[in-house]
CSV table of C-alpha atoms in Angstrom, one decimal:
chain,number,residue,atom,x,y,z
E,1025,GLN,CA,-16.4,4.0,-7.7
E,1026,VAL,CA,-13.2,5.2,-6.3
E,1027,GLN,CA,-10.0,5.7,-8.4
E,1028,LEU,CA,-6.6,5.1,-7.0
E,1029,VAL,CA,-3.3,6.7,-7.8
E,1030,GLU,CA,-0.1,5.5,-6.5
E,1031,SER,CA,3.4,7.2,-7.0
E,1032,GLY,CA,6.9,7.3,-5.7
E,1033,GLY,CA,8.4,4.2,-7.1
E,1034,GLY,CA,11.5,4.1,-9.0
E,1035,LEU,CA,15.0,2.5,-8.8
E,1036,VAL,CA,17.3,2.8,-5.9
E,1037,GLN,CA,20.1,0.8,-4.6
E,1038,ALA,CA,20.0,-1.6,-1.8
E,1039,GLY,CA,19.7,0.2,1.5
E,1040,GLY,CA,18.0,3.0,0.5
E,1041,SER,CA,14.6,4.5,0.7
E,1042,LEU,CA,11.6,5.4,-1.0
E,1043,ARG,CA,8.1,6.5,0.0
E,1044,LEU,CA,4.8,5.7,-2.3
E,1045,SER,CA,2.0,7.5,-1.7
E,1046,CYS,CA,-1.5,6.6,-3.0
E,1047,ALA,CA,-4.8,9.0,-3.3
E,1048,ALA,CA,-7.7,8.0,-3.5
E,1049,SER,CA,-10.7,10.1,-5.1
E,1050,GLY,CA,-14.4,9.7,-6.4
E,1051,ARG,CA,-17.3,8.4,-4.4
E,1052,THR,CA,-16.9,8.8,-0.9
E,1053,PHE,CA,-16.8,6.7,2.1
E,1054,ASN,CA,-16.7,6.9,5.9
E,1055,LYS,CA,-14.3,4.2,7.5
E,1056,TYR,CA,-12.5,2.6,5.0
E,1057,THR,CA,-9.2,0.2,5.0
E,1058,MET,CA,-6.2,1.1,2.6
E,1059,GLY,CA,-3.6,-0.9,1.9
E,1060,TRP,CA,-0.1,-1.6,0.0
E,1061,PHE,CA,0.2,-4.8,-1.7
E,1062,ARG,CA,3.1,-6.0,-4.1
E,1063,GLN,CA,3.7,-8.3,-7.1
E,1064,ALA,CA,6.9,-9.7,-8.2
E,1065,PRO,CA,7.2,-11.5,-11.7
E,1066,GLY,CA,5.6,-14.8,-11.6
E,1067,LYS,CA,4.3,-14.6,-8.2
E,1068,GLY,CA,1.1,-13.6,-6.6
E,1069,ARG,CA,-0.2,-10.7,-5.0
E,1070,GLU,CA,1.6,-10.6,-1.9
E,1071,PHE,CA,0.0,-8.1,1.4
E,1072,VAL,CA,2.5,-5.7,2.8
E,1073,ALA,CA,0.5,-3.2,5.2
E,1074,ALA,CA,-2.7,-2.2,5.6
E,1075,ALA,CA,-4.0,0.8,7.7
E,1076,ASP,CA,-7.7,1.0,9.0
E,1077,TRP,CA,-9.5,4.2,8.9
E,1078,SER,CA,-8.3,5.7,12.2
E,1079,SER,CA,-4.7,4.0,11.9
E,1080,ALA,CA,-5.6,2.1,15.3
E,1081,ILE,CA,-5.3,-0.8,13.3
E,1082,THR,CA,-2.1,-1.3,11.5
E,1083,SER,CA,-0.3,-4.3,9.9
E,1084,VAL,CA,3.0,-4.9,8.2
E,1085,ALA,CA,4.1,-8.2,6.6
E,1086,GLY,CA,6.8,-9.8,8.4
E,1087,SER,CA,9.3,-9.8,5.7
E,1088,VAL,CA,9.1,-5.9,6.0
E,1089,LYS,CA,8.5,-5.2,9.8
E,1090,GLY,CA,11.2,-2.7,11.2
E,1091,ARG,CA,11.9,-1.5,7.2
E,1092,PHE,CA,8.5,-0.1,6.3
E,1093,THR,CA,5.5,1.7,7.6
E,1094,ILE,CA,2.3,2.7,6.7
E,1095,SER,CA,0.6,6.0,7.4
E,1096,ARG,CA,-2.5,7.9,6.3
E,1097,ASP,CA,-3.8,11.1,6.0
E,1098,ASN,CA,-7.4,11.2,6.0
E,1099,ALA,CA,-7.7,15.0,5.0
E,1100,LYS,CA,-5.8,14.4,1.6
E,1101,ASN,CA,-7.5,10.7,1.4
E,1102,THR,CA,-3.8,9.5,0.9
E,1103,VAL,CA,-2.0,6.5,2.2
E,1104,TYR,CA,1.8,6.4,2.6
E,1105,LEU,CA,4.5,3.6,2.6
E,1106,GLN,CA,7.7,4.7,3.9
E,1107,MET,CA,10.1,2.1,2.8
E,1108,ASN,CA,13.7,1.8,4.2
E,1109,ASN,CA,16.9,-0.2,4.1
E,1110,LEU,CA,15.3,-1.6,0.9
E,1111,LYS,CA,16.3,-4.9,-0.8
E,1112,PRO,CA,16.6,-6.5,-4.1
E,1113,GLU,CA,13.8,-9.0,-3.0
E,1114,ASP,CA,11.5,-6.1,-2.3
E,1115,THR,CA,11.6,-5.4,-6.2
E,1116,ALA,CA,8.4,-5.6,-7.3
E,1117,VAL,CA,5.2,-3.6,-8.7
E,1118,TYR,CA,3.3,-1.7,-5.4
E,1119,LEU,CA,-0.5,-1.8,-5.5
E,1120,CYS,CA,-2.5,0.4,-3.3
E,1121,GLY,CA,-5.9,-1.5,-2.4
E,1122,PHE,CA,-9.2,0.3,-0.9
E,1123,LYS,CA,-11.4,-1.6,1.3
E,1124,ILE,CA,-14.7,-0.2,1.9
E,1125,VAL,CA,-15.9,-1.8,5.0
E,1126,GLY,CA,-13.9,-3.6,7.4
E,1127,TYR,CA,-10.2,-4.2,7.9
E,1128,SER,CA,-8.7,-7.2,5.9
E,1129,THR,CA,-5.1,-8.2,4.6
E,1130,ASP,CA,-6.4,-10.4,2.2
E,1131,PRO,CA,-6.3,-8.8,-1.2
E,1132,ASP,CA,-9.1,-10.9,-2.2
E,1133,ASN,CA,-11.4,-8.5,0.1
E,1134,TYR,CA,-10.4,-5.1,-1.3
E,1135,ASP,CA,-12.8,-3.4,-3.5
E,1136,TYR,CA,-10.7,-1.0,-5.5
E,1137,TRP,CA,-7.0,-1.1,-6.9
E,1138,GLY,CA,-4.4,1.5,-8.5
E,1139,GLN,CA,-2.0,0.7,-11.4
E,1140,GLY,CA,0.6,0.2,-9.0
E,1141,THR,CA,4.1,2.1,-9.2
E,1142,GLN,CA,7.3,-0.3,-9.6
E,1143,VAL,CA,9.7,-0.5,-7.2
E,1144,ILE,CA,13.5,-1.4,-8.3
E,1145,VAL,CA,16.2,-2.6,-5.9
E,1146,SER,CA,19.5,-2.7,-7.0
E,1147,SER,CA,22.0,-4.8,-5.2
């Protein structure tokens, strides 16, 4: 079992910034992928960003490219999402995903999930 705990969400005005964190604990794996996804009310889970074990492979969704950056600290088993120039359409619950083997941006391929952290961007 892997436990994921997200933090860093909140209410921010448009144009502001937030930094999300997701700490993994429990069973350890060697080369896992961690990703960020978001889900707005009435919508499906949407890919935001992902990074493989070494961060040699990273992906960012087109809707947030140039504004969001994903990074990892493997010594802390933590992945971060730096979100700049936030827009009202970024409002959602942001969830951290953990994929044991391989790399993917498809949420259906992730093995573990955190509870999510709410981000609200006011206009």
